[in-house]
Short mmCIF file of C-alpha atoms and ligand atoms in Angstrom, two decimals:
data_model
loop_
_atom_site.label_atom_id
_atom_site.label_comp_id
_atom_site.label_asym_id
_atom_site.label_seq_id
_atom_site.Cartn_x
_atom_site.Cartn_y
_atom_site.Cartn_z
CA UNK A 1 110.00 76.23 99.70
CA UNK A 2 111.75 76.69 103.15
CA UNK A 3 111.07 74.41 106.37
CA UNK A 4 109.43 76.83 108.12
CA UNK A 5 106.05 75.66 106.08
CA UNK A 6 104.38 72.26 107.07
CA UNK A 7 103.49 71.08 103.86
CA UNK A 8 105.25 70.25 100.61
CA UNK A 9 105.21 72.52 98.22
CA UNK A 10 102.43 70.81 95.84
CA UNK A 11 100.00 71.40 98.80
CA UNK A 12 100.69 74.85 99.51
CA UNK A 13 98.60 77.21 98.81
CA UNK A 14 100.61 79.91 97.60
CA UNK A 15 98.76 83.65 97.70
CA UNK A 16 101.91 85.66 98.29
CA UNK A 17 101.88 87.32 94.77
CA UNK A 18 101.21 86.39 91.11
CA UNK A 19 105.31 86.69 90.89
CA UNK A 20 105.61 82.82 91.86
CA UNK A 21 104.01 81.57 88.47
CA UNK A 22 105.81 78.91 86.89
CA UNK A 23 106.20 79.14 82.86
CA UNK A 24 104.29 77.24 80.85
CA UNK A 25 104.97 74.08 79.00
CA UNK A 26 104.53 76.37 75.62
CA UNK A 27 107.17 79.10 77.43
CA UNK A 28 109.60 76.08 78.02
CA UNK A 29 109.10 74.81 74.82
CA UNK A 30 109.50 78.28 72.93
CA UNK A 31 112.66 79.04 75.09
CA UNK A 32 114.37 75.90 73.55
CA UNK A 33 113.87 76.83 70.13
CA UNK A 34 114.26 80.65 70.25
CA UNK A 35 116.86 81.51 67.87
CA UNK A 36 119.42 83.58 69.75
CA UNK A 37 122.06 86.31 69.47
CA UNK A 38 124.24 89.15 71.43
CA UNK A 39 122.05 91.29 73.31
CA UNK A 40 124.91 93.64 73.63
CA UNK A 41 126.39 93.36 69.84
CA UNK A 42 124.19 92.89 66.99
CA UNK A 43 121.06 91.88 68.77
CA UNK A 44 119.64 89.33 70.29
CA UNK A 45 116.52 88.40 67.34
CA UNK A 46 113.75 86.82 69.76
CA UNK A 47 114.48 89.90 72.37
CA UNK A 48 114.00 92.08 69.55
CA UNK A 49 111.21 90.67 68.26
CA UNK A 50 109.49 91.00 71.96
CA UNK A 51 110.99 94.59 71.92
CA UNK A 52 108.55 95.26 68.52
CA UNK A 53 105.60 93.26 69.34
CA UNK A 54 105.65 95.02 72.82
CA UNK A 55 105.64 98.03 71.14
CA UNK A 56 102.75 97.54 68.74
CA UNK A 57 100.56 96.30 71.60
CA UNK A 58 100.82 99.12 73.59
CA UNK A 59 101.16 101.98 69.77
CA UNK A 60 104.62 102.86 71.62
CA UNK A 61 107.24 103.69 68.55
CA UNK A 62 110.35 101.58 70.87
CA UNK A 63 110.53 98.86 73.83
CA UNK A 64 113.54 98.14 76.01
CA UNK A 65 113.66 94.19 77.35
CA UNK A 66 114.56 94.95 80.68
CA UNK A 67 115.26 92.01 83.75
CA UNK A 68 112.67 93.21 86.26
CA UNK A 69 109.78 96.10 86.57
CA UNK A 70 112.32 97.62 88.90
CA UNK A 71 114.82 98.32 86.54
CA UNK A 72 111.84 98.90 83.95
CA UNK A 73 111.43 102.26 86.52
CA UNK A 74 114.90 102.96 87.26
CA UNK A 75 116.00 103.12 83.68
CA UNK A 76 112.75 105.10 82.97
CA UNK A 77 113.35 107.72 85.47
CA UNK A 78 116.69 108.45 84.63
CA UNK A 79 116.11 108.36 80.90
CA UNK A 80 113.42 110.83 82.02
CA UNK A 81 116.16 112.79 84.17
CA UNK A 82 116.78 116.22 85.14
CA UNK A 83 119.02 117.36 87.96
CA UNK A 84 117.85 119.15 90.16
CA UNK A 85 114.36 117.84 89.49
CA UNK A 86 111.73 115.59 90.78
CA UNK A 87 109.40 112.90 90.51
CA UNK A 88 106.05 113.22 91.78
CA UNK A 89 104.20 109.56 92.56
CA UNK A 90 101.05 108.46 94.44
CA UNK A 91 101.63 108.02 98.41
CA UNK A 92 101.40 104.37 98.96
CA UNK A 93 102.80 103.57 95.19
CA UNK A 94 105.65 101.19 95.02
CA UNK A 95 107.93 103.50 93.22
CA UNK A 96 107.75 105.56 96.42
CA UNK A 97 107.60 102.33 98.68
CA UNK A 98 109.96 99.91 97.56
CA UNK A 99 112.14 101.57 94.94
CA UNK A 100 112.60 105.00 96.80
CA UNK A 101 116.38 103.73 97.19
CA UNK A 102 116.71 104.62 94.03
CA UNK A 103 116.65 108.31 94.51
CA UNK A 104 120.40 108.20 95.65
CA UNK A 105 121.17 106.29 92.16
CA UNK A 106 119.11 109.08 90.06
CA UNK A 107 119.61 112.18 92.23
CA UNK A 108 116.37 113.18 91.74
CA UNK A 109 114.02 113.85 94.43
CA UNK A 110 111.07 111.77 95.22
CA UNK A 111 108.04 113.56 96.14
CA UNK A 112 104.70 111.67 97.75
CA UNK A 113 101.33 112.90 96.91
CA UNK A 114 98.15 111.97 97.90
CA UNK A 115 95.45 110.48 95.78
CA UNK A 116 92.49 108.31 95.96
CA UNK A 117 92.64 104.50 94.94
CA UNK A 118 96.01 104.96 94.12
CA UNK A 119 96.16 107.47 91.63
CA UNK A 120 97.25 111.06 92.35
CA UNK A 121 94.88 113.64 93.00
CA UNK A 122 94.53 116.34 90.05
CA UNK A 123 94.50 119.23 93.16
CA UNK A 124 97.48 117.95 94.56
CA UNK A 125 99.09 117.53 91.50
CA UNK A 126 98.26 120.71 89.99
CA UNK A 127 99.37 122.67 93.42
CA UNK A 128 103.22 120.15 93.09
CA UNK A 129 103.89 120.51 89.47
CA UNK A 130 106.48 123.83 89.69
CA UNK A 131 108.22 124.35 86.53
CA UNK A 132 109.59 127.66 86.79
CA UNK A 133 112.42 128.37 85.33
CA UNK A 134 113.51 129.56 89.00
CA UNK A 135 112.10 126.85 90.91
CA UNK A 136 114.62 124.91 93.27
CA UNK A 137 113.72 121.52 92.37
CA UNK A 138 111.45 121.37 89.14
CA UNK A 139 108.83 118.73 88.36
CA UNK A 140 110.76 116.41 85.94
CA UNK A 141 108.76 113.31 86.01
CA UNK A 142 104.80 112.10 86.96
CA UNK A 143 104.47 108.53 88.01
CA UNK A 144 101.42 106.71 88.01
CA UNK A 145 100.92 102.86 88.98
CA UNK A 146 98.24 100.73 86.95
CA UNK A 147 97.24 98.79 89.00
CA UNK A 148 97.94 99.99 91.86
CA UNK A 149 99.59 97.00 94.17
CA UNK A 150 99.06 98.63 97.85
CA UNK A 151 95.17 99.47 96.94
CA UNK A 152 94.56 96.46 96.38
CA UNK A 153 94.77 96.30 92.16
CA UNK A 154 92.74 99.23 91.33
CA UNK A 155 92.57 99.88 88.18
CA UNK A 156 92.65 103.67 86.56
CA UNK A 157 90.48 103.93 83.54
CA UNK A 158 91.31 106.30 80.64
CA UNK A 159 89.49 109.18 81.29
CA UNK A 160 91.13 109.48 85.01
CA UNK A 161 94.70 108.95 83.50
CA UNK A 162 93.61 111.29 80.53
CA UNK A 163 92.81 114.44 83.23
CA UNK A 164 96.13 113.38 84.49
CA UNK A 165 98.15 113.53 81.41
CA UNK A 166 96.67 116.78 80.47
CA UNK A 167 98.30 118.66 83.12
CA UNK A 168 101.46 117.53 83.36
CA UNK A 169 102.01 118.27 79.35
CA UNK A 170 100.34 121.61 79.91
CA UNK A 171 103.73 122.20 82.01
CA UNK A 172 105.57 119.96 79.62
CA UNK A 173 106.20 117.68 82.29
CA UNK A 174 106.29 113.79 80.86
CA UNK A 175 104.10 110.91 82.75
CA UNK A 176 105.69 107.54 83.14
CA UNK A 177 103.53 104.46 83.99
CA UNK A 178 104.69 101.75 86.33
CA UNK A 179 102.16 99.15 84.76
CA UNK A 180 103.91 95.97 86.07
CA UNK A 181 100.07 94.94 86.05
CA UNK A 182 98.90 97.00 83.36
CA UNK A 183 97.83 93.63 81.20
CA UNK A 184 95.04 93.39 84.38
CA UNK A 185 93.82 96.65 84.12
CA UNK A 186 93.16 96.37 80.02
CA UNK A 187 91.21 92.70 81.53
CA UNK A 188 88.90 94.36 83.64
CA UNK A 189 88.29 97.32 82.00
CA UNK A 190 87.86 95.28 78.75
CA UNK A 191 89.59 98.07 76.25
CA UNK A 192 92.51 97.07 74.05
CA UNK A 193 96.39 97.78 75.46
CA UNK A 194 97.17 100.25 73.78
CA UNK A 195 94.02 102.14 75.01
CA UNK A 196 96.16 102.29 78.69
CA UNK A 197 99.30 103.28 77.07
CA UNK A 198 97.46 106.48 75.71
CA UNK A 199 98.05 108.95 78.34
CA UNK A 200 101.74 108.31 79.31
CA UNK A 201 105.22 109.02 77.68
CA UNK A 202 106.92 105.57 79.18
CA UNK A 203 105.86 102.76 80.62
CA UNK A 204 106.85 99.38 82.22
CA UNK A 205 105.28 95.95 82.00
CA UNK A 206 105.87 92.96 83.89
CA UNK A 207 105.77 89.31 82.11
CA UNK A 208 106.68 87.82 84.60
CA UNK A 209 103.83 88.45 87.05
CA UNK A 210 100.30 87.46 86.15
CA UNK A 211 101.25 86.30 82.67
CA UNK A 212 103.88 83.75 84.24
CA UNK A 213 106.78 84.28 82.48
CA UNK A 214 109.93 83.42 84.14
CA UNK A 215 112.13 86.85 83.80
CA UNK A 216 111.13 89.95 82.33
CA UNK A 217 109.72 93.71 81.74
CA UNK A 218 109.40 95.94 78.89
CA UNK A 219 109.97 99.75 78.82
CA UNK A 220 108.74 101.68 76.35
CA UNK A 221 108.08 104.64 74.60
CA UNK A 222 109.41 106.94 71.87
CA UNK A 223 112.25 106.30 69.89
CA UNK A 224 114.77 108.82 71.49
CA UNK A 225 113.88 107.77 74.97
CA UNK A 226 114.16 103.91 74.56
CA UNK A 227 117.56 105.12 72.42
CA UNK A 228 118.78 106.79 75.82
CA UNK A 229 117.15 104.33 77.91
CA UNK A 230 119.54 101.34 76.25
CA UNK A 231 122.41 103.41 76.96
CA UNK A 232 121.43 103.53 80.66
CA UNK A 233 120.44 100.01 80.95
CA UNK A 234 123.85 98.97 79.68
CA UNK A 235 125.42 101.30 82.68
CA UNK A 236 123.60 99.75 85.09
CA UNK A 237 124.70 96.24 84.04
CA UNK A 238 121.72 95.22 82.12
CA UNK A 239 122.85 94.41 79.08
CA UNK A 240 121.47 90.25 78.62
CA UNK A 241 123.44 88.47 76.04
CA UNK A 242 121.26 85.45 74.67
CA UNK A 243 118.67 86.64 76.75
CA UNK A 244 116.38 85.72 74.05
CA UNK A 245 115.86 82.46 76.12
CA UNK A 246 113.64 85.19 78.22
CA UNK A 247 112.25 86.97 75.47
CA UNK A 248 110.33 83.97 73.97
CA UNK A 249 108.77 83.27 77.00
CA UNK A 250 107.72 86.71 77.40
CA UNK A 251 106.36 86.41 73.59
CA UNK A 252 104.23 83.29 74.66
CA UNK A 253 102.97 85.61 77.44
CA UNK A 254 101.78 88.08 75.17
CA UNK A 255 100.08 85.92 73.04
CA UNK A 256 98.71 83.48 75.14
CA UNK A 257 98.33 84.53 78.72
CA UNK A 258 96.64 87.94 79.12
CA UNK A 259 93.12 87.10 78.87
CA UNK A 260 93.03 84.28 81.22
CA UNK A 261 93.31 87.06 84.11
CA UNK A 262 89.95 87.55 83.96
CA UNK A 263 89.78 84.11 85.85
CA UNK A 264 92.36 85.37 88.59
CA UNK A 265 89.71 88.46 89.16
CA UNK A 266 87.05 86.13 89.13
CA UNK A 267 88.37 84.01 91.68
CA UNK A 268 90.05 87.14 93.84
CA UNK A 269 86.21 87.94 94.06
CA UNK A 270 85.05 84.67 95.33
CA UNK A 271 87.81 84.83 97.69
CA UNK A 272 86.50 88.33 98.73
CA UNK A 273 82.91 87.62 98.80
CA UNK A 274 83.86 84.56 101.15
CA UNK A 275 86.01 86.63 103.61
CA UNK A 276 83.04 89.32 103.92
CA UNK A 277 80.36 86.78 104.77
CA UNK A 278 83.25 85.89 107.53
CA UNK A 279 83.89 88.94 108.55
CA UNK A 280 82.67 91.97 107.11
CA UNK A 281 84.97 94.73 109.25
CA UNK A 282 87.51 92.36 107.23
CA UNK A 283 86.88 93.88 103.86
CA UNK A 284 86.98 96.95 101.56
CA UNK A 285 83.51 98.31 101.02
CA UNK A 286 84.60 97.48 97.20
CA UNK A 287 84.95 94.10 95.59
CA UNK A 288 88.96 93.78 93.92
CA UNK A 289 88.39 94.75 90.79
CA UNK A 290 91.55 92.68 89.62
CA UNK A 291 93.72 89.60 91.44
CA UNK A 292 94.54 91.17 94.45
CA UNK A 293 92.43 90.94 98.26
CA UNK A 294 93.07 93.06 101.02
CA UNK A 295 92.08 91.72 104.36
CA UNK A 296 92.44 93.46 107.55
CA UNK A 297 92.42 90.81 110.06
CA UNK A 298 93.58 93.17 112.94
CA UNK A 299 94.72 96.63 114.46
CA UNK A 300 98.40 96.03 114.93
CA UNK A 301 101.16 94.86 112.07
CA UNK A 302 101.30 91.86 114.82
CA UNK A 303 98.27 90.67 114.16
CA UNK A 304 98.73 90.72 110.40
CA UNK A 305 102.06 88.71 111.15
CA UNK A 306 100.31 85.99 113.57
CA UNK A 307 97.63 85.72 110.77
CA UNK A 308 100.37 85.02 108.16
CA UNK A 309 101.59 82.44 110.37
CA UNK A 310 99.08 80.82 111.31
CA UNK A 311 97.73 80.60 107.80
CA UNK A 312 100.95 79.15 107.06
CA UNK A 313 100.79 76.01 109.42
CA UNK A 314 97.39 75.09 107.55
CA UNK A 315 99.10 75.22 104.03
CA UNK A 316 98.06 78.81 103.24
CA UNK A 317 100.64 81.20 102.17
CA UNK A 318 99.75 85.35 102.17
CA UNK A 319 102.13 87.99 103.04
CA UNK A 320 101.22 90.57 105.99
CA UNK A 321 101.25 94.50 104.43
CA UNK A 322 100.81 97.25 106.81
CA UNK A 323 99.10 97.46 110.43
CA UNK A 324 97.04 94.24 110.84
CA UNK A 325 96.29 93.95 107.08
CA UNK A 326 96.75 90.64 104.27
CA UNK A 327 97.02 90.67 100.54
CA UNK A 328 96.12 87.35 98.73
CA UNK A 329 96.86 87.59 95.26
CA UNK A 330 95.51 84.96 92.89
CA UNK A 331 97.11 83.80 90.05
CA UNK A 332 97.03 80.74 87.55
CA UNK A 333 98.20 78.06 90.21
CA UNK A 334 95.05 79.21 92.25
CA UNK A 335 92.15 77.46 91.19
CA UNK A 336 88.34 76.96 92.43
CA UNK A 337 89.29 74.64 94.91
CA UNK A 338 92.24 76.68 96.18
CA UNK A 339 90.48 79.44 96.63
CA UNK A 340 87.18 77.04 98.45
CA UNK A 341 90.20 75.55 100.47
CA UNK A 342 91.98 79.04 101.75
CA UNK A 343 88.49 79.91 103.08
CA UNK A 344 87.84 76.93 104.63
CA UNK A 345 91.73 77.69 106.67
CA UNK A 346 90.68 81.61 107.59
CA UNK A 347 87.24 79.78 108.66
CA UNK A 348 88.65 77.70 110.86
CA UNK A 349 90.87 80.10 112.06
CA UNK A 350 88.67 82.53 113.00
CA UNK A 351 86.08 79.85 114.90
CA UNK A 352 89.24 79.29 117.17
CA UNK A 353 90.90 83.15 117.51
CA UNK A 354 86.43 83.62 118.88
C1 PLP B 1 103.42 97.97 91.05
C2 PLP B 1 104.75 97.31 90.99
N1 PLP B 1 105.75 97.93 90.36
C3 PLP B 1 106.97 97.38 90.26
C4 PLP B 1 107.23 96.14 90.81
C5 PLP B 1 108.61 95.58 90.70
O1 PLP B 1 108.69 94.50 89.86
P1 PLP B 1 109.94 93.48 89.96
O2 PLP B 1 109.67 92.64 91.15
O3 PLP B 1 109.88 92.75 88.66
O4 PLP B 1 111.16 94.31 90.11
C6 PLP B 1 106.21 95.45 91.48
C7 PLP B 1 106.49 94.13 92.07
O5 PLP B 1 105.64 93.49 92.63
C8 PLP B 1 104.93 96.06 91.59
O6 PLP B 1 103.94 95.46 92.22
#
């Protein structure tokens, strides 16, 4: 942890995303014995074997080990490719946000659409999908986040993502899903994986976020795509050799860590029902409906920043997002009294900023 916090790390507090779980004693232990190969040759057998468990959870034919969810959606994309063409995604979705760059990698243009908690609107995407056989930049790709990260987790049941799915395919347009929180959604909506891997053609999933493995995504879908998709990983440099180190932590993950989220959602709403008896201009009219809070603490991105900072001195770690707004995500290093603790910081806080 860097100087600029007070307090040794084993103090801290840390709410800054679920990416900062450690593994598990079972990941370490599984990592040691994980019998290993080439990646790049003849296989790696404990990647593979994530590869096809992956794939059964989610009733996807392939899966594609991948280093991070961004590279999960980069790969995806341009397996999904066409150029000219373009990618149609949610507003505030982090495909559009944080991995937009990427549009200069896969020449395909990125197109924002609006949508409500985080998922696009079927108007909006009925009046952007143009696949005309004349049309200057065709719809190649859908995106959809689940859950969405900016909205604060929402989750998008099947139904919603069904509608979704319907459209595009009437135009023959494929849907990817960046689901580098997917495993939450299938928590809180209580329904199987595979259940949220219905309505899409791809998708990504993060291990290495809630589940608290050290490295890792998986991409997946059909046969072909993952086929192409291993091509383009290896271009881009992401070809792991004995990367089945990873992989059996990620298989530990699967197995072991997915339903303890439900206590990350549980204690993201004690966080939330704290904060509103605080404050409640603070809060979303909603209660999170997975790990992550949203608190607006202020009008300006300055005030977001001097909240972060201040938290910070008192052993509290959050990261400032947008004009005078906080996102506390909790995770399995946040427990009751973590969470009792962080509230009694922003109450403190607040008695002295009155
Ligand atoms: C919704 C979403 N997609 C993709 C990513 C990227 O994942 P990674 O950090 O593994 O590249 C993140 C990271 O937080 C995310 O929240």
């Amino acid at each position: 942890m860097s100087s600029m916090h007070p307090l040794p790390p084993a103090q801290l507090i840390d709410l800054r995303s679920d990416t900062v779980t450690q593994p598990t004693a079972a990941m370490l232990e599984a990592m040691c014995r994980a019998p290993l190969g080439d990646d790049g040759l003849d296989g790696d057998p404990t990647v593979r074997q994530l590869e096809e468990v992956s794939a059964a959870r989610f009733h996807k034919a392939a899966g594609l080990f991948v280093v991070s969810g961004t590279m999960g959606n980069l790969v995806a994309v341009l397996a999904h490719a066409r150029v000219p063409g373009e990618v149609l995604a949610e507003a505030s979705s982090h495909l559009l946000n944080s991995e937009r760059a990427a549009a200069g990698l896969t020449g395909m243009h990125y197109r924002s659409l609006p949508g409500t908690a985080g998922l696009i609107s079927l108007d909006a995407l009925a009046a952007a999908l143009d696949t005309d056989a004349g049309a200057r930049c065709p719809s190649a790709l859908v995106s959809v986040e689940n859950t969405h990260n900016a909205q604060g987790g929402t989750v998008a049941a099947p139904p919603a993502l069904a509608a979704l799915y319907a459209l595009a395919a009437a135009q023959g347009v494929p849907v990817h899903t960046d689901g580098a929180r997917l495993f939450n959604a299938a928590v809180a909506l209580g329904l199987p994986l595979h259940q949220l891997a219905e309505h899409t053609d791809s998708l990504t999933v993060c291990l290495s976020k809630g589940l608290s493995a050290p490295v890792g995504s998986v991409l997946m879908g059909s046969a072909d795509f993952i086929k192409r998709a291993r091509n383009i990983r290896r271009m881009l440099g992401g070809t792991m050799r004995q990367a089945g180190v990873l992989a059996a932590a990620g298989l530990v993950a699967l197995e072991h860590m997915i339903d303890r989220l439900a206590d990350d959602h549980r204690r993201a709403r004690a966080l939330y029902r704290g904060l509103q008896a605080m404050d409640a201009a603070w809060c979303d009219p909603a209660e999170p409906q997975t790990n992550i809070v949203r608190v607006r603490v202020g009008a300006s991105a300055a005030d977001g920043q001097l909240w972060e900072q201040q938290l910070a001195q008192h052993g509290v770690l959050v990261r400032a997002s947008g004009a005078g707004s906080l996102r506390l995500v909790t995770h399995r290093h946040i427990d009751d009294e973590a969470v009792a603790a962080t509230l009694r910081v922003f109450e403190a806080l607040r008695r002295i900023q009155h």
